[in-house]
Amino acid sequence: AQSVTQLGSHVSVSEGALVLLRCNYSSSVPPYLFWYVQYPNQGLQLLLKYTTGATLVKGINGFEAEFKKSETSFHLTKPSAHMSDAAEYFCAVSLDSNYQLIWGAGTKLIIKP
Amino acid sequence: DAGVIQSPRHEVTEMGQEVTLRCKPISGHNSLFWYRQTMMRGLELLIYFNNNVPIDDSGMPEDRFSAKMPNASFSTLKIQPSEPRDSAVYFCASTVDRDSYNSPLHFGNGTRLTVT
């Protein structure tokens, strides 16, 4: 069965520092991988996705993620945090269709001035 | 593009009352999803429609929950009778094509339900 683990329910970084949000998955076959972001009092929106091809994918707002099959990971990074990045970030995986997403528990990103 | 529209944004009701949550998907999207978000359980898929037909309702917690999609531009999620444990944020999401990963889920801003 598929599962998604996001390490750290809360991550705090200083403005301008590197952002690293961790996501590991378990799957018997290579999955499709997604990061969604949820700003306060809003719904989720797609940040980036990996389906096939290049393992380093770039998303909106300067975020990127790298699919590492050997590590079963899809960590999200941004070189320099901005106050507007404060939000909750969700990793999700799917094997076979858009709707059968398995969601991680979410990581709340806190940006310190 | 107005996005997915949900109403009301907040709902406070007493235990035993009927609650109806509403959703208008993005025009042209043929798949619609209802999710529930809580601190304890995270995001849970409740039910999924494709072309207005319920495809998978295995996530609906109890018979007290029901959902309808009478046409392509409107869906409701009803809880009758409501209980305090139903308190959560309920999201509606839509997508053009459930089978295409080039078609992301578009979420509404949610309805925060509080049952006292």
PDB file of C-alpha atoms in Angstrom:
ATOM      1  CA  ALA A   1       0.000   0.000   0.000  1.00  0.00           C
ATOM      2  CA  GLN A   2       1.119   3.505  -0.693  1.00  0.00           C
ATOM      3  CA  SER A   3       1.912   5.932   2.087  1.00  0.00           C
ATOM      4  CA  VAL A   4       3.402   9.378   2.433  1.00  0.00           C
ATOM      5  CA  THR A   5       5.495  10.649   5.323  1.00  0.00           C
ATOM      6  CA  GLN A   6       6.296  14.294   5.819  1.00  0.00           C
ATOM      7  CA  LEU A   7       9.016  14.768   8.393  1.00  0.00           C
ATOM      8  CA  GLY A   8       8.186  17.580  10.778  1.00  0.00           C
ATOM      9  CA  SER A   9       4.731  18.993  11.332  1.00  0.00           C
ATOM     10  CA  HIS A  10       6.334  22.427  11.724  1.00  0.00           C
ATOM     11  CA  VAL A  11       9.485  23.835  10.126  1.00  0.00           C
ATOM     12  CA  SER A  12      10.816  27.241  11.082  1.00  0.00           C
ATOM     13  CA  VAL A  13      13.382  29.141   8.994  1.00  0.00           C
ATOM     14  CA  SER A  14      14.639  32.689   8.921  1.00  0.00           C
ATOM     15  CA  GLU A  15      13.754  34.965   6.042  1.00  0.00           C
ATOM     16  CA  GLY A  16      16.385  34.519   3.342  1.00  0.00           C
ATOM     17  CA  ALA A  17      17.410  31.066   4.536  1.00  0.00           C
ATOM     18  CA  LEU A  18      17.099  27.782   2.663  1.00  0.00           C
ATOM     19  CA  VAL A  19      13.763  26.018   2.866  1.00  0.00           C
ATOM     20  CA  LEU A  20      13.788  22.211   2.958  1.00  0.00           C
ATOM     21  CA  LEU A  21      10.562  20.271   3.457  1.00  0.00           C
ATOM     22  CA  ARG A  22      10.910  16.516   3.466  1.00  0.00           C
ATOM     23  CA  CYS A  23       8.629  13.968   1.863  1.00  0.00           C
ATOM     24  CA  ASN A  24       9.172  10.230   1.678  1.00  0.00           C
ATOM     25  CA  TYR A  25       6.819   7.746   0.124  1.00  0.00           C
ATOM     26  CA  SER A  26       6.388   4.036   0.015  1.00  0.00           C
ATOM     27  CA  SER A  27       5.243   2.442  -3.196  1.00  0.00           C
ATOM     28  CA  SER A  28       5.952  -0.754  -5.063  1.00  0.00           C
ATOM     29  CA  VAL A  29       6.179   1.106  -8.368  1.00  0.00           C
ATOM     30  CA  PRO A  30       7.303   4.638  -9.214  1.00  0.00           C
ATOM     31  CA  PRO A  31       4.449   6.940  -8.299  1.00  0.00           C
ATOM     32  CA  TYR A  32       3.326  10.321  -9.474  1.00  0.00           C
ATOM     33  CA  LEU A  33       4.312  12.946  -6.916  1.00  0.00           C
ATOM     34  CA  PHE A  34       2.845  16.321  -6.005  1.00  0.00           C
ATOM     35  CA  TRP A  35       3.365  19.236  -3.678  1.00  0.00           C
ATOM     36  CA  TYR A  36       0.388  21.425  -2.814  1.00  0.00           C
ATOM     37  CA  VAL A  37       0.448  24.604  -0.731  1.00  0.00           C
ATOM     38  CA  GLN A  38      -2.312  25.900   1.543  1.00  0.00           C
ATOM     39  CA  TYR A  39      -2.209  29.532   2.594  1.00  0.00           C
ATOM     40  CA  PRO A  40      -4.180  30.519   5.714  1.00  0.00           C
ATOM     41  CA  ASN A  41      -7.945  30.295   5.267  1.00  0.00           C
ATOM     42  CA  GLN A  42      -7.605  29.116   1.670  1.00  0.00           C
ATOM     43  CA  GLY A  43      -7.820  25.882  -0.257  1.00  0.00           C
ATOM     44  CA  LEU A  44      -4.865  23.943  -1.555  1.00  0.00           C
ATOM     45  CA  GLN A  45      -3.145  24.833  -4.807  1.00  0.00           C
ATOM     46  CA  LEU A  46      -0.662  22.871  -6.864  1.00  0.00           C
ATOM     47  CA  LEU A  47       2.937  23.937  -6.354  1.00  0.00           C
ATOM     48  CA  LEU A  48       4.620  21.365  -8.613  1.00  0.00           C
ATOM     49  CA  LYS A  49       4.411  17.784  -9.763  1.00  0.00           C
ATOM     50  CA  TYR A  50       6.558  14.944 -11.012  1.00  0.00           C
ATOM     51  CA  THR A  51       5.082  12.500 -13.509  1.00  0.00           C
ATOM     52  CA  THR A  52       7.850  11.376 -15.851  1.00  0.00           C
ATOM     53  CA  GLY A  53      11.078  12.704 -17.319  1.00  0.00           C
ATOM     54  CA  ALA A  54      13.417  15.096 -15.547  1.00  0.00           C
ATOM     55  CA  THR A  55      13.657  14.307 -11.873  1.00  0.00           C
ATOM     56  CA  LEU A  56      14.198  17.917 -10.839  1.00  0.00           C
ATOM     57  CA  VAL A  57      10.966  19.811 -11.236  1.00  0.00           C
ATOM     58  CA  LYS A  58      10.391  23.499 -10.813  1.00  0.00           C
ATOM     59  CA  GLY A  59       7.202  24.998  -9.503  1.00  0.00           C
ATOM     60  CA  ILE A  60       5.684  28.325  -8.699  1.00  0.00           C
ATOM     61  CA  ASN A  61       7.179  30.927  -6.365  1.00  0.00           C
ATOM     62  CA  GLY A  62      10.749  29.641  -6.764  1.00  0.00           C
ATOM     63  CA  PHE A  63      10.153  26.196  -5.289  1.00  0.00           C
ATOM     64  CA  GLU A  64      11.588  23.031  -6.737  1.00  0.00           C
ATOM     65  CA  ALA A  65      11.658  19.352  -5.823  1.00  0.00           C
ATOM     66  CA  GLU A  66      13.771  16.398  -6.807  1.00  0.00           C
ATOM     67  CA  PHE A  67      12.482  12.870  -7.246  1.00  0.00           C
ATOM     68  CA  LYS A  68      15.029  10.403  -5.897  1.00  0.00           C
ATOM     69  CA  LYS A  69      13.903   6.885  -6.585  1.00  0.00           C
ATOM     70  CA  SER A  70      16.709   5.254  -4.601  1.00  0.00           C
ATOM     71  CA  GLU A  71      15.743   7.249  -1.530  1.00  0.00           C
ATOM     72  CA  THR A  72      11.977   7.170  -2.218  1.00  0.00           C
ATOM     73  CA  SER A  73      11.987  10.888  -1.576  1.00  0.00           C
ATOM     74  CA  PHE A  74      10.538  14.039  -3.105  1.00  0.00           C
ATOM     75  CA  HIS A  75      11.848  16.862  -0.932  1.00  0.00           C
ATOM     76  CA  LEU A  76      10.768  20.447  -1.569  1.00  0.00           C
ATOM     77  CA  THR A  77      13.333  23.240  -1.533  1.00  0.00           C
ATOM     78  CA  LYS A  78      13.622  26.971  -2.041  1.00  0.00           C
ATOM     79  CA  PRO A  79      16.989  28.747  -1.862  1.00  0.00           C
ATOM     80  CA  SER A  80      15.767  31.833  -0.027  1.00  0.00           C
ATOM     81  CA  ALA A  81      12.640  31.992   2.123  1.00  0.00           C
ATOM     82  CA  HIS A  82      10.274  34.914   1.917  1.00  0.00           C
ATOM     83  CA  MET A  83       7.682  35.943   4.463  1.00  0.00           C
ATOM     84  CA  SER A  84       4.966  35.188   1.922  1.00  0.00           C
ATOM     85  CA  ASP A  85       6.024  31.520   1.895  1.00  0.00           C
ATOM     86  CA  ALA A  86       4.451  30.993   5.317  1.00  0.00           C
ATOM     87  CA  ALA A  87       1.839  28.318   4.673  1.00  0.00           C
ATOM     88  CA  GLU A  88       1.162  24.627   5.062  1.00  0.00           C
ATOM     89  CA  TYR A  89       2.682  22.321   2.467  1.00  0.00           C
ATOM     90  CA  PHE A  90       1.292  18.930   1.528  1.00  0.00           C
ATOM     91  CA  CYS A  91       3.053  16.136  -0.317  1.00  0.00           C
ATOM     92  CA  ALA A  92       0.848  13.668  -2.192  1.00  0.00           C
ATOM     93  CA  VAL A  93       1.397  10.555  -4.261  1.00  0.00           C
ATOM     94  CA  SER A  94      -0.678   8.596  -6.716  1.00  0.00           C
ATOM     95  CA  LEU A  95      -0.151   5.459  -8.690  1.00  0.00           C
ATOM     96  CA  ASP A  96      -2.889   5.467 -11.193  1.00  0.00           C
ATOM     97  CA  SER A  97      -5.179   8.437 -11.300  1.00  0.00           C
ATOM     98  CA  ASN A  98      -5.571  12.057 -10.422  1.00  0.00           C
ATOM     99  CA  TYR A  99      -8.228  11.489  -7.821  1.00  0.00           C
ATOM    100  CA  GLN A 100      -6.646   8.691  -5.825  1.00  0.00           C
ATOM    101  CA  LEU A 101      -4.133  10.919  -4.131  1.00  0.00           C
ATOM    102  CA  ILE A 102      -2.557   9.760  -0.890  1.00  0.00           C
ATOM    103  CA  TRP A 103      -1.837  12.852   1.179  1.00  0.00           C
ATOM    104  CA  GLY A 104       0.878  13.512   3.700  1.00  0.00           C
ATOM    105  CA  ALA A 105      -0.049  15.054   7.028  1.00  0.00           C
ATOM    106  CA  GLY A 106       1.298  18.445   6.007  1.00  0.00           C
ATOM    107  CA  THR A 107       4.180  20.627   7.176  1.00  0.00           C
ATOM    108  CA  LYS A 108       3.566  24.111   8.434  1.00  0.00           C
ATOM    109  CA  LEU A 109       6.338  26.457   7.295  1.00  0.00           C
ATOM    110  CA  ILE A 110       7.045  29.346   9.651  1.00  0.00           C
ATOM    111  CA  ILE A 111       9.215  32.229   8.465  1.00  0.00           C
ATOM    112  CA  LYS A 112      11.067  34.237  11.101  1.00  0.00           C
ATOM    113  CA  PRO A 113      11.868  37.862  10.286  1.00  0.00           C
TER     114      PRO A 113
ATOM    115  CA  ASP B   1     -11.846  32.260 -13.992  1.00  0.00           C
ATOM    116  CA  ALA B   2     -13.673  32.623 -10.683  1.00  0.00           C
ATOM    117  CA  GLY B   3     -12.272  29.438  -9.238  1.00  0.00           C
ATOM    118  CA  VAL B   4     -14.171  26.880  -7.200  1.00  0.00           C
ATOM    119  CA  ILE B   5     -16.775  28.646  -5.095  1.00  0.00           C
ATOM    120  CA  GLN B   6     -17.957  27.252  -1.790  1.00  0.00           C
ATOM    121  CA  SER B   7     -20.636  28.524   0.537  1.00  0.00           C
ATOM    122  CA  PRO B   8     -20.979  29.302   3.313  1.00  0.00           C
ATOM    123  CA  ARG B   9     -17.414  30.063   4.454  1.00  0.00           C
ATOM    124  CA  HIS B  10     -18.361  29.424   8.055  1.00  0.00           C
ATOM    125  CA  GLU B  11     -21.219  27.452   9.543  1.00  0.00           C
ATOM    126  CA  VAL B  12     -22.007  27.098  13.224  1.00  0.00           C
ATOM    127  CA  THR B  13     -24.850  24.800  14.145  1.00  0.00           C
ATOM    128  CA  GLU B  14     -26.164  22.786  17.025  1.00  0.00           C
ATOM    129  CA  MET B  15     -25.936  19.052  17.276  1.00  0.00           C
ATOM    130  CA  GLY B  16     -28.835  17.356  15.537  1.00  0.00           C
ATOM    131  CA  GLN B  17     -29.381  20.071  12.965  1.00  0.00           C
ATOM    132  CA  GLU B  18     -29.137  19.548   9.221  1.00  0.00           C
ATOM    133  CA  VAL B  19     -26.195  21.180   7.480  1.00  0.00           C
ATOM    134  CA  THR B  20     -25.866  21.766   3.735  1.00  0.00           C
ATOM    135  CA  LEU B  21     -22.599  22.783   2.145  1.00  0.00           C
ATOM    136  CA  ARG B  22     -22.534  24.060  -1.411  1.00  0.00           C
ATOM    137  CA  CYS B  23     -20.000  24.028  -4.211  1.00  0.00           C
ATOM    138  CA  LYS B  24     -19.784  25.502  -7.683  1.00  0.00           C
ATOM    139  CA  PRO B  25     -16.915  23.943  -9.662  1.00  0.00           C
ATOM    140  CA  ILE B  26     -14.933  25.679 -12.356  1.00  0.00           C
ATOM    141  CA  SER B  27     -16.839  25.778 -15.624  1.00  0.00           C
ATOM    142  CA  GLY B  28     -15.730  22.986 -17.933  1.00  0.00           C
ATOM    143  CA  HIS B  29     -14.375  20.790 -15.172  1.00  0.00           C
ATOM    144  CA  ASN B  30     -15.990  17.369 -15.241  1.00  0.00           C
ATOM    145  CA  SER B  31     -14.712  15.902 -11.977  1.00  0.00           C
ATOM    146  CA  LEU B  32     -15.634  17.125  -8.513  1.00  0.00           C
ATOM    147  CA  PHE B  33     -14.331  16.038  -5.130  1.00  0.00           C
ATOM    148  CA  TRP B  34     -15.405  16.649  -1.537  1.00  0.00           C
ATOM    149  CA  TYR B  35     -12.650  16.546   1.091  1.00  0.00           C
ATOM    150  CA  ARG B  36     -12.678  16.942   4.854  1.00  0.00           C
ATOM    151  CA  GLN B  37      -9.704  18.371   6.753  1.00  0.00           C
ATOM    152  CA  THR B  38      -9.121  17.963  10.475  1.00  0.00           C
ATOM    153  CA  MET B  39      -6.065  18.234  12.680  1.00  0.00           C
ATOM    154  CA  MET B  40      -6.371  14.610  13.742  1.00  0.00           C
ATOM    155  CA  ARG B  41      -7.039  12.941  10.395  1.00  0.00           C
ATOM    156  CA  GLY B  42      -5.619  15.396   7.874  1.00  0.00           C
ATOM    157  CA  LEU B  43      -7.181  15.464   4.400  1.00  0.00           C
ATOM    158  CA  GLU B  44      -9.768  12.806   3.685  1.00  0.00           C
ATOM    159  CA  LEU B  45     -11.537  12.237   0.369  1.00  0.00           C
ATOM    160  CA  LEU B  46     -15.232  11.854   1.073  1.00  0.00           C
ATOM    161  CA  ILE B  47     -16.747  11.413  -2.378  1.00  0.00           C
ATOM    162  CA  TYR B  48     -15.865  11.933  -6.004  1.00  0.00           C
ATOM    163  CA  PHE B  49     -18.117  12.683  -8.996  1.00  0.00           C
ATOM    164  CA  ASN B  50     -17.309  12.354 -12.672  1.00  0.00           C
ATOM    165  CA  ASN B  51     -19.712  13.918 -15.180  1.00  0.00           C
ATOM    166  CA  ASN B  52     -22.174  14.481 -12.311  1.00  0.00           C
ATOM    167  CA  VAL B  53     -22.232  10.783 -11.381  1.00  0.00           C
ATOM    168  CA  PRO B  54     -20.915   9.629  -7.993  1.00  0.00           C
ATOM    169  CA  ILE B  55     -18.038   7.285  -8.689  1.00  0.00           C
ATOM    170  CA  ASP B  56     -16.521   6.602  -5.285  1.00  0.00           C
ATOM    171  CA  ASP B  57     -18.257   7.375  -1.996  1.00  0.00           C
ATOM    172  CA  SER B  58     -16.244   4.975   0.117  1.00  0.00           C
ATOM    173  CA  GLY B  59     -14.887   7.876   2.130  1.00  0.00           C
ATOM    174  CA  MET B  60     -18.283   9.057   3.319  1.00  0.00           C
ATOM    175  CA  PRO B  61     -18.078   8.357   7.039  1.00  0.00           C
ATOM    176  CA  GLU B  62     -21.688   7.474   7.814  1.00  0.00           C
ATOM    177  CA  ASP B  63     -25.181   7.420   6.399  1.00  0.00           C
ATOM    178  CA  ARG B  64     -25.652  10.832   7.959  1.00  0.00           C
ATOM    179  CA  PHE B  65     -23.552  12.189   5.094  1.00  0.00           C
ATOM    180  CA  SER B  66     -24.928  12.498   1.585  1.00  0.00           C
ATOM    181  CA  ALA B  67     -23.798  14.330  -1.543  1.00  0.00           C
ATOM    182  CA  LYS B  68     -25.485  15.254  -4.773  1.00  0.00           C
ATOM    183  CA  MET B  69     -24.505  16.804  -8.062  1.00  0.00           C
ATOM    184  CA  PRO B  70     -27.708  17.650  -9.925  1.00  0.00           C
ATOM    185  CA  ASN B  71     -25.839  19.387 -12.746  1.00  0.00           C
ATOM    186  CA  ALA B  72     -22.329  20.237 -13.890  1.00  0.00           C
ATOM    187  CA  SER B  73     -22.242  23.531 -12.037  1.00  0.00           C
ATOM    188  CA  PHE B  74     -23.499  22.636  -8.572  1.00  0.00           C
ATOM    189  CA  SER B  75     -22.943  20.111  -5.816  1.00  0.00           C
ATOM    190  CA  THR B  76     -24.081  19.782  -2.222  1.00  0.00           C
ATOM    191  CA  LEU B  77     -22.808  17.893   0.790  1.00  0.00           C
ATOM    192  CA  LYS B  78     -25.438  17.340   3.458  1.00  0.00           C
ATOM    193  CA  ILE B  79     -25.039  16.154   7.032  1.00  0.00           C
ATOM    194  CA  GLN B  80     -28.213  15.117   8.814  1.00  0.00           C
ATOM    195  CA  PRO B  81     -28.184  15.000  11.779  1.00  0.00           C
ATOM    196  CA  SER B  82     -24.938  16.772  12.532  1.00  0.00           C
ATOM    197  CA  GLU B  83     -22.693  15.817  15.449  1.00  0.00           C
ATOM    198  CA  PRO B  84     -19.816  17.645  17.172  1.00  0.00           C
ATOM    199  CA  ARG B  85     -17.303  15.216  15.658  1.00  0.00           C
ATOM    200  CA  ASP B  86     -18.303  16.478  12.216  1.00  0.00           C
ATOM    201  CA  SER B  87     -16.592  19.783  13.001  1.00  0.00           C
ATOM    202  CA  ALA B  88     -13.945  20.277  10.322  1.00  0.00           C
ATOM    203  CA  VAL B  89     -13.089  22.257   7.211  1.00  0.00           C
ATOM    204  CA  TYR B  90     -14.827  20.835   4.165  1.00  0.00           C
ATOM    205  CA  PHE B  91     -13.246  21.451   0.772  1.00  0.00           C
ATOM    206  CA  CYS B  92     -14.622  21.065  -2.683  1.00  0.00           C
ATOM    207  CA  ALA B  93     -12.196  20.593  -5.567  1.00  0.00           C
ATOM    208  CA  SER B  94     -12.608  20.174  -9.298  1.00  0.00           C
ATOM    209  CA  THR B  95     -10.460  19.151 -12.222  1.00  0.00           C
ATOM    210  CA  VAL B  96     -10.808  18.985 -15.981  1.00  0.00           C
ATOM    211  CA  ASP B  97      -9.746  15.384 -16.347  1.00  0.00           C
ATOM    212  CA  ARG B  98      -9.412  12.945 -13.467  1.00  0.00           C
ATOM    213  CA  ASP B  99      -7.027  10.767 -15.464  1.00  0.00           C
ATOM    214  CA  SER B 100      -4.595  13.460 -16.572  1.00  0.00           C
ATOM    215  CA  TYR B 101      -1.765  14.598 -14.350  1.00  0.00           C
ATOM    216  CA  ASN B 102      -1.588  17.758 -16.396  1.00  0.00           C
ATOM    217  CA  SER B 103      -4.917  18.657 -14.862  1.00  0.00           C
ATOM    218  CA  PRO B 104      -4.396  19.657 -11.233  1.00  0.00           C
ATOM    219  CA  LEU B 105      -7.032  19.755  -8.551  1.00  0.00           C
ATOM    220  CA  HIS B 106      -8.463  23.244  -7.990  1.00  0.00           C
ATOM    221  CA  PHE B 107      -9.702  23.719  -4.448  1.00  0.00           C
ATOM    222  CA  GLY B 108     -12.273  26.114  -3.086  1.00  0.00           C
ATOM    223  CA  ASN B 109     -11.560  28.105   0.068  1.00  0.00           C
ATOM    224  CA  GLY B 110     -13.495  25.650   2.182  1.00  0.00           C
ATOM    225  CA  THR B 111     -16.378  25.744   4.638  1.00  0.00           C
ATOM    226  CA  ARG B 112     -15.418  25.720   8.303  1.00  0.00           C
ATOM    227  CA  LEU B 113     -18.129  23.761  10.104  1.00  0.00           C
ATOM    228  CA  THR B 114     -18.540  23.923  13.862  1.00  0.00           C
ATOM    229  CA  VAL B 115     -21.138  21.711  15.500  1.00  0.00           C
ATOM    230  CA  THR B 116     -21.823  22.515  19.138  1.00  0.00           C
TER     231      THR B 116
END
